[in-house]
Short mmCIF file of C-alpha atoms in Angstrom, two decimals:
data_model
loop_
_atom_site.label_atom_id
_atom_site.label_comp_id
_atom_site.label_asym_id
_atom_site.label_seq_id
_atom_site.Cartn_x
_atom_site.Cartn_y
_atom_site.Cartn_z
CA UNK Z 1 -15.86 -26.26 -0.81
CA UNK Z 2 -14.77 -24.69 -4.34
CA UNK Z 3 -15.61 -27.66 -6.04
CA UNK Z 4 -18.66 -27.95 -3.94
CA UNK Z 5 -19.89 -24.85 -5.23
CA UNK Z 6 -18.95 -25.00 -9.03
CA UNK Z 7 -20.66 -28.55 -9.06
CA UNK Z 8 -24.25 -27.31 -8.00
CA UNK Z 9 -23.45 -23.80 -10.45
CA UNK Z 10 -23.15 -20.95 -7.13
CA UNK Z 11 -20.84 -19.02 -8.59
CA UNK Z 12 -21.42 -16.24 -5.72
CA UNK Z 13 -20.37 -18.90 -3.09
CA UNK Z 14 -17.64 -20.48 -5.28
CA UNK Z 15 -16.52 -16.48 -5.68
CA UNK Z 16 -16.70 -16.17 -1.80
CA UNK Z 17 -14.53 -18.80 -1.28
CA UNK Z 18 -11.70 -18.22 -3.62
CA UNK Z 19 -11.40 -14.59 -1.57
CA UNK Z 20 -11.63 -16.62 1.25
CA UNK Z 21 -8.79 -18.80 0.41
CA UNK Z 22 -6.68 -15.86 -0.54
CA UNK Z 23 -7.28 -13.97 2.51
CA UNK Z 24 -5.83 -17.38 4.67
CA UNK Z 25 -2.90 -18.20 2.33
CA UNK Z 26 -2.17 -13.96 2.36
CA UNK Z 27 -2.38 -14.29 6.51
CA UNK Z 28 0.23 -17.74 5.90
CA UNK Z 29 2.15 -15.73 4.08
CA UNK Z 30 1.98 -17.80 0.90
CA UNK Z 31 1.38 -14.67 -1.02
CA UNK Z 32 1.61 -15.83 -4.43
CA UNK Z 33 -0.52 -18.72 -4.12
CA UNK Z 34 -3.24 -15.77 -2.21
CA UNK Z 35 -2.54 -13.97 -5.38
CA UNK Z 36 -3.63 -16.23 -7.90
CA UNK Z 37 -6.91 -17.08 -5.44
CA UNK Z 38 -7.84 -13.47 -5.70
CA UNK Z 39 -7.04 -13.32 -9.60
CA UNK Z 40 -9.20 -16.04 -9.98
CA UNK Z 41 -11.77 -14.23 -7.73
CA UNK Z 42 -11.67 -10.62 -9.29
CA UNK Z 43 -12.52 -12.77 -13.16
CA UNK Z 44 -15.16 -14.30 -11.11
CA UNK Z 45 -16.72 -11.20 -9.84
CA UNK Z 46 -16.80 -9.00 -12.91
CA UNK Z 47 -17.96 -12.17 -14.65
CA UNK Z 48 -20.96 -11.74 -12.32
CA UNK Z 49 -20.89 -8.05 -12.08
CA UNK Z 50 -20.56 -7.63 -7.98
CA UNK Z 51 -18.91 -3.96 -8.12
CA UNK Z 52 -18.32 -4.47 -4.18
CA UNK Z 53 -16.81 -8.18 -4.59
CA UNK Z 54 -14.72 -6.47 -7.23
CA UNK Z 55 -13.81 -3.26 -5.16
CA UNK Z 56 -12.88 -5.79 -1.94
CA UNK Z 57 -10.69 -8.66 -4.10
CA UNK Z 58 -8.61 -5.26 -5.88
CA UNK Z 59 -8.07 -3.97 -2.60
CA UNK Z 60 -6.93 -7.24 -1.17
CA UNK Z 61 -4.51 -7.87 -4.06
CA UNK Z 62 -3.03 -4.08 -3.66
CA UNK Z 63 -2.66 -5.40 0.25
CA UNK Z 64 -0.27 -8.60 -1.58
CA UNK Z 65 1.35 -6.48 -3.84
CA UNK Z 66 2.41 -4.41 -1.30
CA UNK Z 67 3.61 -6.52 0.85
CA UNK Z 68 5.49 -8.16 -2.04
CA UNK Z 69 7.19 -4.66 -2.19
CA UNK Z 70 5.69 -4.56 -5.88
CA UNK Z 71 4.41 -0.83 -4.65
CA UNK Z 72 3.69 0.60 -8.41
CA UNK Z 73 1.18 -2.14 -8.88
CA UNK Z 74 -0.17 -2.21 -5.48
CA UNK Z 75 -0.91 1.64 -6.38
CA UNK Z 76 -2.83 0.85 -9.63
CA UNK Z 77 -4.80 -1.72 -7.81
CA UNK Z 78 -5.81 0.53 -4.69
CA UNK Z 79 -6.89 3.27 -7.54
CA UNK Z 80 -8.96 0.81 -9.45
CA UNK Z 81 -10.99 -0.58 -5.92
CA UNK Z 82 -10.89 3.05 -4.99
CA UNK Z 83 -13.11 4.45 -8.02
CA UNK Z 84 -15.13 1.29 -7.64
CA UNK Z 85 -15.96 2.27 -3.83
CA UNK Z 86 -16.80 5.73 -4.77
CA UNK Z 87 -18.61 4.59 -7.54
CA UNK Z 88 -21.43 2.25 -5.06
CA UNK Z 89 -20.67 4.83 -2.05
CA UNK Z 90 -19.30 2.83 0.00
CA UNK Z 91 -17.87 5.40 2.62
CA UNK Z 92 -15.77 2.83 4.63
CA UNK Z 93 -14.17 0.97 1.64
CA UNK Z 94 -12.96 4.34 0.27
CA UNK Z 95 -11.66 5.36 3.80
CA UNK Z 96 -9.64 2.70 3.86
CA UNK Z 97 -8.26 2.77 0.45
CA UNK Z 98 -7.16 6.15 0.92
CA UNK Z 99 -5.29 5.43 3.97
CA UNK Z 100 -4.01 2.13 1.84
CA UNK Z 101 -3.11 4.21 -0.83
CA UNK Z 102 -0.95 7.21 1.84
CA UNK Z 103 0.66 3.82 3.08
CA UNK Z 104 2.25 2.96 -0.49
CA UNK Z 105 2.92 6.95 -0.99
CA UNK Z 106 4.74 6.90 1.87
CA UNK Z 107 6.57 3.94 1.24
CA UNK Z 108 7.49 5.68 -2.38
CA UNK Z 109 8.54 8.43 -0.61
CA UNK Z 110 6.23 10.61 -2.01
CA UNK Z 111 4.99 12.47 0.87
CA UNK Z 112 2.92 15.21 0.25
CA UNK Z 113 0.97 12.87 -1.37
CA UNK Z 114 0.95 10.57 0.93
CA UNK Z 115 -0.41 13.07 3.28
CA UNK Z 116 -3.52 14.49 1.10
CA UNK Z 117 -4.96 10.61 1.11
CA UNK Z 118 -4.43 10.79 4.83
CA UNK Z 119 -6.19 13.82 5.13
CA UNK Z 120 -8.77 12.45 3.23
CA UNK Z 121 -9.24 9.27 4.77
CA UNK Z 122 -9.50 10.94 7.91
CA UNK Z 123 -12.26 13.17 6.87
CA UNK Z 124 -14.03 9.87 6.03
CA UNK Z 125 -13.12 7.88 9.43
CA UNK Z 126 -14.51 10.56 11.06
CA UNK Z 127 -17.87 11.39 9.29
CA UNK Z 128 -18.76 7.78 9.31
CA UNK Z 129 -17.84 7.56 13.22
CA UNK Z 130 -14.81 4.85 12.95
CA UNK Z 131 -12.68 5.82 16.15
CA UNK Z 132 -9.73 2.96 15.22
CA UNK Z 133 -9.64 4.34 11.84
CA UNK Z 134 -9.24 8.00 12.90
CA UNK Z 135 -6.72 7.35 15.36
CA UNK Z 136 -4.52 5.18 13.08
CA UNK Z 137 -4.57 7.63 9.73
CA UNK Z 138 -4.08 10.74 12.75
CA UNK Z 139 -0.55 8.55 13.75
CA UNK Z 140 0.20 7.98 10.36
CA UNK Z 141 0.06 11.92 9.63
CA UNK Z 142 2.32 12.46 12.44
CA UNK Z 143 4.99 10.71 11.04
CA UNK Z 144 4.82 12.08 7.74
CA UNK Z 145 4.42 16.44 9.39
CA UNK Z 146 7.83 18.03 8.80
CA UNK Z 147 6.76 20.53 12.04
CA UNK Z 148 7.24 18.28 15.53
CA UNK Z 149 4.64 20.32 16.92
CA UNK Z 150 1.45 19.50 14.54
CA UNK Z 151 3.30 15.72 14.52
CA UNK Z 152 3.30 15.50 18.13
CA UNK Z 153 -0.25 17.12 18.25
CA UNK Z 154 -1.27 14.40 15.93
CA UNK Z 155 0.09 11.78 17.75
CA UNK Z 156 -1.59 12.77 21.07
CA UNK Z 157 -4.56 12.97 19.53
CA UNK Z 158 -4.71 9.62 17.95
CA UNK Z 159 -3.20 8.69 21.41
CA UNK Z 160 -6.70 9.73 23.10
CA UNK Z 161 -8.37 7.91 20.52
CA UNK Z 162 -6.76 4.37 21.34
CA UNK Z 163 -7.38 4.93 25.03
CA UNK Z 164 -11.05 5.63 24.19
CA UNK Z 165 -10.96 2.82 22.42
CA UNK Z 166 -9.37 1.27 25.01
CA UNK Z 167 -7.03 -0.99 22.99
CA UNK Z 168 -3.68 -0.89 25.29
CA UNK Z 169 -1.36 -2.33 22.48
CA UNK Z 170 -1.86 0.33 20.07
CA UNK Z 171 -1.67 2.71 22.91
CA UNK Z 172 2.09 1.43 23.58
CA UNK Z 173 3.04 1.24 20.44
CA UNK Z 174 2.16 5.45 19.85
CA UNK Z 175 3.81 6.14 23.00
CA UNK Z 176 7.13 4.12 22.38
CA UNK Z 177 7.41 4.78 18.66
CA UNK Z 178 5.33 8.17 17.96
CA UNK Z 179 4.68 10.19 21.17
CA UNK Z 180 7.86 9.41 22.82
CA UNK Z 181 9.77 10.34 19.46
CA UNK Z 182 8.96 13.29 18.94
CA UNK Z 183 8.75 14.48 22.35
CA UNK Z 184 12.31 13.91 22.17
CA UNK Z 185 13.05 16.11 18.87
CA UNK Z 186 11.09 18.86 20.80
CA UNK Z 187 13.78 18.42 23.96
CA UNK Z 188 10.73 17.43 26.01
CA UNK Z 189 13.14 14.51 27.62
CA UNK Z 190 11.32 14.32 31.11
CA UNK Z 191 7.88 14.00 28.83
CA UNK Z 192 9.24 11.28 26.92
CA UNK Z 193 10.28 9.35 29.59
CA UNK Z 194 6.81 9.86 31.38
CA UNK Z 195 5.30 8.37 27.66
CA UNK Z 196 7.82 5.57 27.83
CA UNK Z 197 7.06 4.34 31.46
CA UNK Z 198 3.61 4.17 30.79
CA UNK Z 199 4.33 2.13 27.37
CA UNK Z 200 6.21 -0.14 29.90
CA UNK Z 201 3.42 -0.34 31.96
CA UNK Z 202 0.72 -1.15 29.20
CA UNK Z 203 3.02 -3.99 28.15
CA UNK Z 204 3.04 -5.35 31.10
CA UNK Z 205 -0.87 -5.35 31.53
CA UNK Z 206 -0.73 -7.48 28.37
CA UNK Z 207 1.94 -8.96 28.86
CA UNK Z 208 4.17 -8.08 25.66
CA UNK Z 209 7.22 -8.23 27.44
CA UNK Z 210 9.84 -7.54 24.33
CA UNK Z 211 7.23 -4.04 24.47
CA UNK Z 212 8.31 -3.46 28.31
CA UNK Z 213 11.88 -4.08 27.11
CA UNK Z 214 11.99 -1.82 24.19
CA UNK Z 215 10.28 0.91 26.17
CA UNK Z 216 13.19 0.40 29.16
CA UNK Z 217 16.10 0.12 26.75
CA UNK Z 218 14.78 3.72 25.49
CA UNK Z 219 14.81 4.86 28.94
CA UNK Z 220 18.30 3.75 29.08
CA UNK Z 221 19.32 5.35 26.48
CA UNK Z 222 17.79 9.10 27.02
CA UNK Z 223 19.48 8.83 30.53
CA UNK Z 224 22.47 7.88 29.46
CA UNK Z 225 22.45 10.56 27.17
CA UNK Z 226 21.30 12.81 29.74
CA UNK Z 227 24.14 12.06 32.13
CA UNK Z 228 26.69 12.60 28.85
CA UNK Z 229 25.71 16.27 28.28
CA UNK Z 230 25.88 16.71 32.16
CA UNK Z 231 29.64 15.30 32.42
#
């Protein structure tokens, strides 16, 4: 299709195609064979001058980088695409930068950081009406809030979201690894049980069972720790 392309002189679809290629070798795991694709891409769209095209490709190659654990460039990439989105207004491409960008922060350890591009991010999921969005930068503040409370309040809230949403894994997932967690540092045991048995129960409606299993073995534990403190 590349060669396709550069025969009949589309550079826009010959472009297209190199992100293309990256995105499937980046989903194989072949990451830096996606690289060079979306190297090859970014020349291709400044070359052209497509400020979105460019904006996408240096977000995608922050997304390899980081993955790579190379977090420093991933940063400088998600920075670039960032003033590029803000640049063309593109309210959804900068949302998700921002949360890319609190991903890498966090990862760096650099937390309060971390937790202004969440804060902004969310600001933007919500004015432009993206419910997945919201919930997903709300669970990612929770685990960065010192306070339990406000991280627990967080997490319940981007709880709701998912079962607005209705998407039953990411449901699980907050209750097992978010909801039920911090429940516990607030000594709300019997409440983080009640999280965990529905988790349990969501996995089985879509039937994850290693997600029913992890939610039991966490039951196990808190009882067993439970009937520790009572002996």
């Amino acid at each position: 299709m590349v060669s396709f392309y550069r025969e009949i002189g589309a550079r826009l679809g010959e472009v297209n195609t190199l992100q293309a290629i990256g995105d499937v070798l980046q989903f194989l795991k072949r990451s830096t064979e996606a690289l060079e694709r979306y190297e090859a891409a970014l020349a291709f769209y400044r070359e052209i001058g497509d400020r979105l095209g460019e904006a996408n490709t240096l977000q995608a190659i922050g997304d390899v980088l980081q993955f790579l654990k190379r977090s420093t460039e991933a940063l400088e990439r998600y920075e670039a695409a960032l003033a590029f989105y803000r640049e063309i207004g593109a309210r959804l491409g900068e949302a998700n930068t921002l949360q890319a960008i609190g991903d890498v922060l966090q990862f760096l350890d650099r937390r309060t950081e971390a937790l202004e591009r969440y804060e902004a991010a969310l600001a933007f999921y919500r004015e432009i009406g993206d419910r997945l969005g919201e919930a997903n930068t709300l669970q990612a503040i929770a685990i960065l809030e010192e306070d339990p409370v406000i991280g627990l309040a967080s997490s319940q809230a981007a709880l709701q979201l998912y079962i607005e949403i209705g998407t039953k894994y990411s449901q699980a997932r907050n209750l097992i690894l978010f909801t039920s967690e911090l429940q516990l540092k607030l000594g709300q045991k019997t409440e983080a049980i009640d999280s965990l048995v529905r988790a349990a129960e969501l996995g089985r409606e879509i039937d994850y069972e290693v997600m029913v299993d992890y939610a039991n073995q966490k039951i196990a534990e808190i009882n067993r720790d439970s009937q520790g403190l009572r002996e």
